[in-house]
Short mmCIF file of C-alpha atoms and ligand atoms in Angstrom, two decimals:
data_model
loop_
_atom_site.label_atom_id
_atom_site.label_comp_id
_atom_site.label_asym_id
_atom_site.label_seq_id
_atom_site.Cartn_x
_atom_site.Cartn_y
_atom_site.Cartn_z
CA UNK A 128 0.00 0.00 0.00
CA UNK A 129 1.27 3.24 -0.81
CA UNK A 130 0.88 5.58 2.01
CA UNK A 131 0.12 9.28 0.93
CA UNK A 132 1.30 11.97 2.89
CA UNK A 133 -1.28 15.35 2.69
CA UNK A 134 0.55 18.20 4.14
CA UNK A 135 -1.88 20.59 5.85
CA UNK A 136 -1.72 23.48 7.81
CA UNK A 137 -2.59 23.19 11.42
CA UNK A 138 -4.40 26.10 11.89
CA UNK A 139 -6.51 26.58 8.50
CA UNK A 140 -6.66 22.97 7.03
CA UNK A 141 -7.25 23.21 3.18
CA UNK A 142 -10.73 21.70 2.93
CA UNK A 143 -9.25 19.41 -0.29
CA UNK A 144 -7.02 17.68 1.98
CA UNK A 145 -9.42 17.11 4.78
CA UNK A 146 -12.17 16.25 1.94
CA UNK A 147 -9.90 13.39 0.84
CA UNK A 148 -8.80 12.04 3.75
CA UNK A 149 -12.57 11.97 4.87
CA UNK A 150 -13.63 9.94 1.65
CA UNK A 151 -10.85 7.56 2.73
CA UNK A 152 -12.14 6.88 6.56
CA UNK A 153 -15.30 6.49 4.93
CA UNK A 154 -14.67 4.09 3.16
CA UNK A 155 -13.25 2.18 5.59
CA UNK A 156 -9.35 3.16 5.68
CA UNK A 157 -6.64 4.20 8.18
CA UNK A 158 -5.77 7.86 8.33
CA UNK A 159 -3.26 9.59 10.57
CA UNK A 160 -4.10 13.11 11.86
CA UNK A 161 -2.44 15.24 14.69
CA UNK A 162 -4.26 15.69 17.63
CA UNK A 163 -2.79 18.66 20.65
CA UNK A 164 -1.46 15.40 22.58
CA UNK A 165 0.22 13.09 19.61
CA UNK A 166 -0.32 12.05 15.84
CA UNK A 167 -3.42 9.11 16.19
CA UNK A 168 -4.66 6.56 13.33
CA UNK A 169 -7.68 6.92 12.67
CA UNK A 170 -10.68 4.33 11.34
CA UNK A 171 -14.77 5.03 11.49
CA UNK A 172 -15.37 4.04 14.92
CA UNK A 173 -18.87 2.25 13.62
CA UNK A 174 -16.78 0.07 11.46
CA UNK A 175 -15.63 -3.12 12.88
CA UNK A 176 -13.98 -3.88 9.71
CA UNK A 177 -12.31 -0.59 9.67
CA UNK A 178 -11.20 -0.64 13.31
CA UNK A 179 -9.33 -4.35 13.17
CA UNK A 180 -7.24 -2.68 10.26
CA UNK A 181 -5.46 -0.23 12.96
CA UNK A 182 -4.95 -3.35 15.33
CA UNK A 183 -3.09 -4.63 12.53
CA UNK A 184 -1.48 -1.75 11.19
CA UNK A 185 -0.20 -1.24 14.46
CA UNK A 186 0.74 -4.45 15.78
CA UNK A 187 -1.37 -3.57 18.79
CA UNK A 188 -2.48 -6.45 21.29
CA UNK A 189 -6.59 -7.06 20.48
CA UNK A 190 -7.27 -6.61 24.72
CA UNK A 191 -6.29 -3.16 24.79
CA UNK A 192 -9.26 -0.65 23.74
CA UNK A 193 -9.02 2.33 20.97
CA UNK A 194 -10.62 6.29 21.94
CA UNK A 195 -13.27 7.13 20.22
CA UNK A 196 -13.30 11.10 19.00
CA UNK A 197 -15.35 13.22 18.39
CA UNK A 198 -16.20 16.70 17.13
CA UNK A 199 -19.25 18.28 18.70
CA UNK A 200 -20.11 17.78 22.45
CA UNK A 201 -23.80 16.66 21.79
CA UNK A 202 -21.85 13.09 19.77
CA UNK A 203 -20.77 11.85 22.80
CA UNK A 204 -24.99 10.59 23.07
CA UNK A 205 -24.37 8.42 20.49
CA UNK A 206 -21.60 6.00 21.84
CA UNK A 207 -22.93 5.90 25.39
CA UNK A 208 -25.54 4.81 27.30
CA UNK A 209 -25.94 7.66 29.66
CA UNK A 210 -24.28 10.00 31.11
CA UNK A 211 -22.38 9.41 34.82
CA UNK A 212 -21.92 11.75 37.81
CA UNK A 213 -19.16 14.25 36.64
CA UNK A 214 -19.48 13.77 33.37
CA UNK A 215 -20.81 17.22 32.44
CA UNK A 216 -19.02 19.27 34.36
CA UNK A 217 -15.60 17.58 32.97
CA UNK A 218 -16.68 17.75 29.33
CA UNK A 219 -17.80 22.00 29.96
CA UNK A 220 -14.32 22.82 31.34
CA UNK A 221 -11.82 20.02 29.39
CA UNK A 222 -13.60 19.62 26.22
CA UNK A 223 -11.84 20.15 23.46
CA UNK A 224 -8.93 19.50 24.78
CA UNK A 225 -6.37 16.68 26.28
CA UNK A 226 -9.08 14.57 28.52
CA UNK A 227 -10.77 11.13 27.65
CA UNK A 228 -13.58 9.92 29.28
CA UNK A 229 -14.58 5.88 29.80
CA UNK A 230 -18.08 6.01 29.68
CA UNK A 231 -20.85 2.94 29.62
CA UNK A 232 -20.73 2.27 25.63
CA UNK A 233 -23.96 2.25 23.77
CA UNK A 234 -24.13 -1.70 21.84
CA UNK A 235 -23.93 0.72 18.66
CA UNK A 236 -20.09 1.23 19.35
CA UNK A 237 -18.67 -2.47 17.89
CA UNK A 238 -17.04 -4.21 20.75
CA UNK A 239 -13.65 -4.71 19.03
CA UNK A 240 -13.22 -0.74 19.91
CA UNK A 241 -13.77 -0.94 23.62
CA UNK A 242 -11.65 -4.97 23.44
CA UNK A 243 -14.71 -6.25 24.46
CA UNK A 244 -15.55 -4.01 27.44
CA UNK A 245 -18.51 -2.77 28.82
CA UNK A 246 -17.21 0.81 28.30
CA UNK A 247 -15.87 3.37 25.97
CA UNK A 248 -13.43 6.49 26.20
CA UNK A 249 -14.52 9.16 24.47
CA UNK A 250 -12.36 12.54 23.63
CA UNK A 251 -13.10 15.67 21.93
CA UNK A 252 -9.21 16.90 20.54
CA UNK A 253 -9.02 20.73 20.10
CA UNK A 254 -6.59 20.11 17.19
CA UNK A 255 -8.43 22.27 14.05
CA UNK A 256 -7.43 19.53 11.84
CA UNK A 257 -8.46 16.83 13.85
CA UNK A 258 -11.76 18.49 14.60
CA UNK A 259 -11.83 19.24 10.89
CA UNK A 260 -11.54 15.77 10.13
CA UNK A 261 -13.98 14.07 12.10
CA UNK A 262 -16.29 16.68 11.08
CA UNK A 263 -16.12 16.73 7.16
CA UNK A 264 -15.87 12.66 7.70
CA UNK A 265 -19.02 12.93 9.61
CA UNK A 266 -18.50 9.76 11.79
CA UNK A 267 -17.28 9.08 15.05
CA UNK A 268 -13.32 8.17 15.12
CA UNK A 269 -11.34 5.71 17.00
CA UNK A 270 -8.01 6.63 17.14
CA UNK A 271 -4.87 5.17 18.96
CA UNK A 272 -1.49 6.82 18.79
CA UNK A 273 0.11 6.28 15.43
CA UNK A 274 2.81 4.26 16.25
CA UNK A 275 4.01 0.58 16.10
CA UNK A 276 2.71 -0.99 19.52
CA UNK A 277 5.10 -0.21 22.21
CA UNK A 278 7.33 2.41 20.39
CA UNK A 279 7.20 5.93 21.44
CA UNK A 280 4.09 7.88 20.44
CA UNK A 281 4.65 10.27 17.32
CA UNK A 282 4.53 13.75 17.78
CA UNK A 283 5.15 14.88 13.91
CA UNK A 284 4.23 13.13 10.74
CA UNK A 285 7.42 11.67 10.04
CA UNK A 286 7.68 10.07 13.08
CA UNK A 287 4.11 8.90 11.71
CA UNK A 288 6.07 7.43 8.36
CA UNK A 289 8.87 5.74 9.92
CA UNK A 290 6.64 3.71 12.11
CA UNK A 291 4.02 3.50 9.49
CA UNK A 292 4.37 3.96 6.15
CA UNK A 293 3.19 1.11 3.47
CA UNK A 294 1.11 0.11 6.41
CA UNK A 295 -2.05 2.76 6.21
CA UNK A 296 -3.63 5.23 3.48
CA UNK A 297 -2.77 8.25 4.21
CA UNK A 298 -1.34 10.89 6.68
CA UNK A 299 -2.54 14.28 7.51
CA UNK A 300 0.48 16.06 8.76
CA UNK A 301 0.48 19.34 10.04
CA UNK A 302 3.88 19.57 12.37
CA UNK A 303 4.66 19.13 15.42
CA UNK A 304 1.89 18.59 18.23
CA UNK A 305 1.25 20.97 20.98
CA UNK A 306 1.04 18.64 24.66
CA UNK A 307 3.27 16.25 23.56
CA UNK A 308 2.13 13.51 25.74
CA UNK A 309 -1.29 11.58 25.13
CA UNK A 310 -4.90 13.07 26.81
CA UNK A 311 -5.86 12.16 30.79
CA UNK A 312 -8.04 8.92 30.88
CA UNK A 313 -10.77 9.30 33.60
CA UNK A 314 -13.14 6.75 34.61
CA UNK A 315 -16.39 7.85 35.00
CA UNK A 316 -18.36 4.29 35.81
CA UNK A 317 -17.12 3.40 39.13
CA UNK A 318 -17.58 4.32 42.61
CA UNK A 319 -15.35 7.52 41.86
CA UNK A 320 -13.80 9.44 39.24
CA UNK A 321 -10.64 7.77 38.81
CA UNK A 322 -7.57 8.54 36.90
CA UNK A 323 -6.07 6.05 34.63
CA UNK A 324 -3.75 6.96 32.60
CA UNK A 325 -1.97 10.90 33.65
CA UNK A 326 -2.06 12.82 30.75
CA UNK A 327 -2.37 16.39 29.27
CA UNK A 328 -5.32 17.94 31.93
CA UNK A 329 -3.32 17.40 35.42
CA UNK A 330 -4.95 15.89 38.38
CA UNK A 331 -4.83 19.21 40.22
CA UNK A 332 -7.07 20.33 37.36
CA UNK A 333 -9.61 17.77 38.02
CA UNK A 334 -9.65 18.06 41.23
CA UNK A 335 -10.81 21.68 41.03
CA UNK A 336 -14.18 21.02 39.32
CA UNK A 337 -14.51 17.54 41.02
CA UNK A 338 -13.09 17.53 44.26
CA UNK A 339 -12.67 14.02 44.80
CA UNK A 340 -10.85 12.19 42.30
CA UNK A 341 -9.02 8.75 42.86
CA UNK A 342 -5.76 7.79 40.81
CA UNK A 343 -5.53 4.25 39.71
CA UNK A 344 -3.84 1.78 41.96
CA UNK A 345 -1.66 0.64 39.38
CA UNK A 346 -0.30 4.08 38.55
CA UNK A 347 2.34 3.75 42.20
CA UNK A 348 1.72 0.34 42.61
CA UNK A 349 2.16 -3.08 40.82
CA UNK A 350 -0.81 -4.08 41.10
CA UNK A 351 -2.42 -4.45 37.63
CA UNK A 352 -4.08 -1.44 35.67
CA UNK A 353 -7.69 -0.63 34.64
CA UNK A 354 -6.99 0.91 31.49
CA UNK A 355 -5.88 -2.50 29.78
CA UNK A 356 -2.99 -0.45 27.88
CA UNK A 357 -1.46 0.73 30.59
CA UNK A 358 -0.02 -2.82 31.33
CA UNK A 359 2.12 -3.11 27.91
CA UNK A 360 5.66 -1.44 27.83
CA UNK A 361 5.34 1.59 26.21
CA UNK A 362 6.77 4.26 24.30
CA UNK A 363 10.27 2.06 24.61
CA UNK A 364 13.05 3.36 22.30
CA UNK A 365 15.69 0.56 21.13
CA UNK A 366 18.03 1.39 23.53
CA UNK A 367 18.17 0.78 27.34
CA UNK A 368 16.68 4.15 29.45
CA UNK A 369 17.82 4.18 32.94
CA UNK A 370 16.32 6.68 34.69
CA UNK A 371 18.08 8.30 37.56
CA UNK A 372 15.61 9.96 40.48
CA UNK A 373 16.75 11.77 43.55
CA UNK A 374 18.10 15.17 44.01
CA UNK A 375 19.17 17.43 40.85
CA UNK A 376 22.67 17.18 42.29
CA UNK A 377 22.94 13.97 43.03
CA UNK A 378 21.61 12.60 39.89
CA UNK A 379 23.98 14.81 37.77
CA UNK A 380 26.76 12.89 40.14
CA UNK A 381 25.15 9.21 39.05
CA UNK A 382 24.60 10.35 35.46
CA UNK A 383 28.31 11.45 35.13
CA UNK A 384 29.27 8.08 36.82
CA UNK A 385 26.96 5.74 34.93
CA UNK A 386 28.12 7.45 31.83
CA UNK A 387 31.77 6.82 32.16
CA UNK A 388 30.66 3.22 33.06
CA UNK A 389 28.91 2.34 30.27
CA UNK A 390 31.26 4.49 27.46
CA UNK A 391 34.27 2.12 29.02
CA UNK A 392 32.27 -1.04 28.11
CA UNK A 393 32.54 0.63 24.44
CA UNK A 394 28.61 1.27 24.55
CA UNK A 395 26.80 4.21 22.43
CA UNK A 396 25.66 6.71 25.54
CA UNK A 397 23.26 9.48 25.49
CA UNK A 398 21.89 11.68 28.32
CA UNK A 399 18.59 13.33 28.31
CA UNK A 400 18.93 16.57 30.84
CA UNK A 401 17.30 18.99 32.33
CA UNK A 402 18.26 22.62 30.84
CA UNK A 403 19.76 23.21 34.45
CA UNK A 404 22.55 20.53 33.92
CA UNK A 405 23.31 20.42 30.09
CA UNK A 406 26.33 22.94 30.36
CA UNK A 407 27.92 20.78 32.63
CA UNK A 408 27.28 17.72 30.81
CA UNK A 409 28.63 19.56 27.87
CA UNK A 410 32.02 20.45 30.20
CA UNK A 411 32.47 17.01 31.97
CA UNK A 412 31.32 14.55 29.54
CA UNK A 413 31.00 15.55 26.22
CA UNK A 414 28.37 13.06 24.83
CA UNK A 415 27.75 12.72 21.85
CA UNK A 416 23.90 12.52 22.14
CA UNK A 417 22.99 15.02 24.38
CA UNK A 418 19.32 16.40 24.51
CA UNK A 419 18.24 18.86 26.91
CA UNK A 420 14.19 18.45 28.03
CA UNK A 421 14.13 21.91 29.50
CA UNK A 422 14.04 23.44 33.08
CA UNK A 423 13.30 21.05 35.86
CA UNK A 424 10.50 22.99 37.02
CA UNK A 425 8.62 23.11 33.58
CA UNK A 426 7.39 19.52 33.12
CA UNK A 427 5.25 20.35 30.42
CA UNK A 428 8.11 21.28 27.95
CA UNK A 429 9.86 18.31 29.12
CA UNK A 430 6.32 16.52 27.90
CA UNK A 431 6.55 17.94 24.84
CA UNK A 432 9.84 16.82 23.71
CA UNK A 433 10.35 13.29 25.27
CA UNK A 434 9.03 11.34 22.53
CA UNK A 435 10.78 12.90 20.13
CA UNK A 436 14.15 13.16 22.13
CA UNK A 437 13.13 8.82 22.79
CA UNK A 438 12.87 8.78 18.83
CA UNK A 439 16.40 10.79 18.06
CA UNK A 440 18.33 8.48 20.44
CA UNK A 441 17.33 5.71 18.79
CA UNK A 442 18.08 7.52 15.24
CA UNK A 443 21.02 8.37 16.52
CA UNK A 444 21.74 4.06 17.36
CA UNK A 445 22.32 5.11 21.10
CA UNK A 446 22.82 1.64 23.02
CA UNK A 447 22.32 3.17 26.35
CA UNK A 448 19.97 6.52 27.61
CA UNK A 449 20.60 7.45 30.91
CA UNK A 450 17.89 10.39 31.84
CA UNK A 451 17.23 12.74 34.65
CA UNK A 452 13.96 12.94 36.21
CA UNK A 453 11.61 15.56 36.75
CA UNK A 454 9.06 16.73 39.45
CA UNK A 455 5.72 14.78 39.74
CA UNK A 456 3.29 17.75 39.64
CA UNK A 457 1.06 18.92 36.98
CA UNK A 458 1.81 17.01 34.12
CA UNK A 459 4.87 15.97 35.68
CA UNK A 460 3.00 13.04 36.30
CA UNK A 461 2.23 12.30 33.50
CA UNK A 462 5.88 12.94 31.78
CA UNK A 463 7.43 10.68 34.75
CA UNK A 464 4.95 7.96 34.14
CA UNK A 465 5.99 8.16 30.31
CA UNK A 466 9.54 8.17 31.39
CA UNK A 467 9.52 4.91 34.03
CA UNK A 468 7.45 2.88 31.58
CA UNK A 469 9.82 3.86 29.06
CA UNK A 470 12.89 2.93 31.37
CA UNK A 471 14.62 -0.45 31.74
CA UNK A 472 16.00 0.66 34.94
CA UNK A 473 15.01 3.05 37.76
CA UNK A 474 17.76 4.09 40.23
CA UNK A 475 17.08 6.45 43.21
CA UNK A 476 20.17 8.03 44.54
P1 AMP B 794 -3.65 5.27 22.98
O1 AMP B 794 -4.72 5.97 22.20
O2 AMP B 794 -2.69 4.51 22.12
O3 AMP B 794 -2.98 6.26 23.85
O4 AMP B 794 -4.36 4.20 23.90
C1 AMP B 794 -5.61 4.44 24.52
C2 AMP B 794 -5.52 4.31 26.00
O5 AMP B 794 -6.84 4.43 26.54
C3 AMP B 794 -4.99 2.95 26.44
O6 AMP B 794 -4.19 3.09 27.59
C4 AMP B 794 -6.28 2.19 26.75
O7 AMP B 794 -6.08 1.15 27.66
C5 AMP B 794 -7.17 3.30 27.33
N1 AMP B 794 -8.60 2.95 27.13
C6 AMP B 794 -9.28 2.99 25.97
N2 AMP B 794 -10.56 2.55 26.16
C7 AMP B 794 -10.67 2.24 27.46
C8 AMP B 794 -11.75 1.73 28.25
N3 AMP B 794 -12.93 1.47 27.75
N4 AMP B 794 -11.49 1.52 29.57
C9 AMP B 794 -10.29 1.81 30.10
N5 AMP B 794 -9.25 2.29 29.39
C10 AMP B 794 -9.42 2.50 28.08
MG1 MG B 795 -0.55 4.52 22.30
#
């Protein structure tokens, strides 16, 4: 299959573009768009047939369920049964924008989407070409990130094309993406709203038009996840990531050590840093991968660039990535969560 690339821009999508890769999700093809979090393939979320293409495309395990999007608020009827507690008030101050909700799924949505569950997650993206998209196509779509199962998500369309090219119809690419890391899954159908996957909205964000909101066991534990795809490696580059946690001086002290370590056993080393610590990096070690994630304080920037920093060390053949940590507030948590499930290693010093 020949994948064709339709370069848009994000802001003002020409209509041709969008109009095209509509014709092709209706009719029952893979499409990847950018969202604000990362780059997602796309199928008609009605279309069972449609949907087990992206499994394969993908490679992605069968048990772990797709997000369904949508354009308007008022579509969400459609896929659900009813509305929970919470519900509203979430979808007012987060929609569109970086939050997913699992909601009891209406037997309309085909059960290969939800891998069989009794619910569905539902997002409205805020990206103009995604929203574009879904609304030209006029049908619900179920998108997962657009990248091989278990390699970092894509935050461009070329990360898109190395992962996936050959393998789906087309790809809307319009840059870069905005969050960086993929959308806040909150589960509306238990006992309490519960987080279960951190993402773009923070939990401090929920918490303010909630009050109580419960984070997933699994997310500090071991025990095992709700959200079935939280259980799979993830966003893994080919190298090994150890990740080094503690204080900013003391990792900087591990770092330096590790990385004389590992360059003696004649291994490829890179360092992800914080901005704080790349000048010294620069002085003491020299590397030649060396990829600064911004200020320690400003997760979100950090969020923004990990997958593609992930992606360049593994252009760049890196056998080992040793990377600094970052604080666990805001979406902090959600960039640290990225990071340890992208890590072989964790080491507190
Ligand atoms: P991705 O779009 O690749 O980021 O993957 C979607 C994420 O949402 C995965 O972690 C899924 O496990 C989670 N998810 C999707 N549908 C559900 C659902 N019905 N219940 C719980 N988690 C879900
Ligand atoms: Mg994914």
């Amino acid at each position: 299959m020949n994948t064709k690339l339709l370069k848009v821009l994000p802001d003002i999508p020409e209509i041709n573009k969008l109009n095209e890769a509509a014709e092709i999700i209706r009719r029952g093809g893979l499409v990847a768009f950018p969202t604000e979090t990362v780059y997602g393939l796309g199928a008609n979320a009605l279309d069972e047939k449609a949907v087990a293409k992206i499994f394969t495309a993908k490679g992605r395990p069968a048990d772990n369920p797709l997000i369904v999007h949508i354009a308007r608020v008022r579509e969400v009827r459609m896929l659900i049964n009813y509305l929970p507690v919470g519900a509203k008030e979430l979808m007012k101050e987060f929609w569109p924008g970086p939050l997913t909700l699992v909601l009891p799924r209406h037997p309309r949505v085909p059960q290969i989407v939800s891998a069989g569950l009794p619910t569905v997650a539902v997002r409205m993206p805020s990206h103009p070409v995604a929203k574009g998209l879904i609304r030209v196509a006029n049908v619900p779509i179920a998108a997962p990130s657009a990248n091989r199962s278990g390699k970092p998500s894509p935050t461009t369309g070329s990360h898109v094309l190395k992962d996936l090219a050959g393998k789906i119809d087309a790809v809307l690419d319009a840059g870069p993406c905005d969050v960086g890391v993929e959308s806040t899954v909150v589960d509306l159908t238990g006992e309490f709203p519960t987080v279960l996957r951190p993402g773009g909205v923070t939990l401090e964000q929920l918490r303010a038009v909630l009050g109580r909101v419960e984070v997933d066991a699994a997310l500090s534990g071991d025990q095992s996840p709700k959200a079935p795809g939280m259980k799979y490696t993830h966003y893994a580059p080919d190298g090994d990531l150890i990740l080094v946690e503690g204080a900013p001086e003391d990792i900087a002290r591990k770092i330096a050590e590790l990385y004389h370590r590992y360059c003696r056993e004649g291994l490829r080393v890179a360092v992800l840093s914080t901005e704080e610590h790349v000048f010294r990096y620069r002085q003491e070690l020299n590397p030649e991968v060396l990829i600064s994630l911004g200020p320690r304080s400003m997760p979100e920037v950090a969020a923004n660039k990990l997958y593609g920093a992930l992606r360049e060390c593994d252009r760049q053949e890196a056998d080992v990535i040793l990377s600094e940590s970052f604080e666990r507030s805001g979406v902090g948590l959600a960039l640290m969560n990225r990071l340890e499930k992208a890590a072989k290693h964790k080491i507190t010093v």
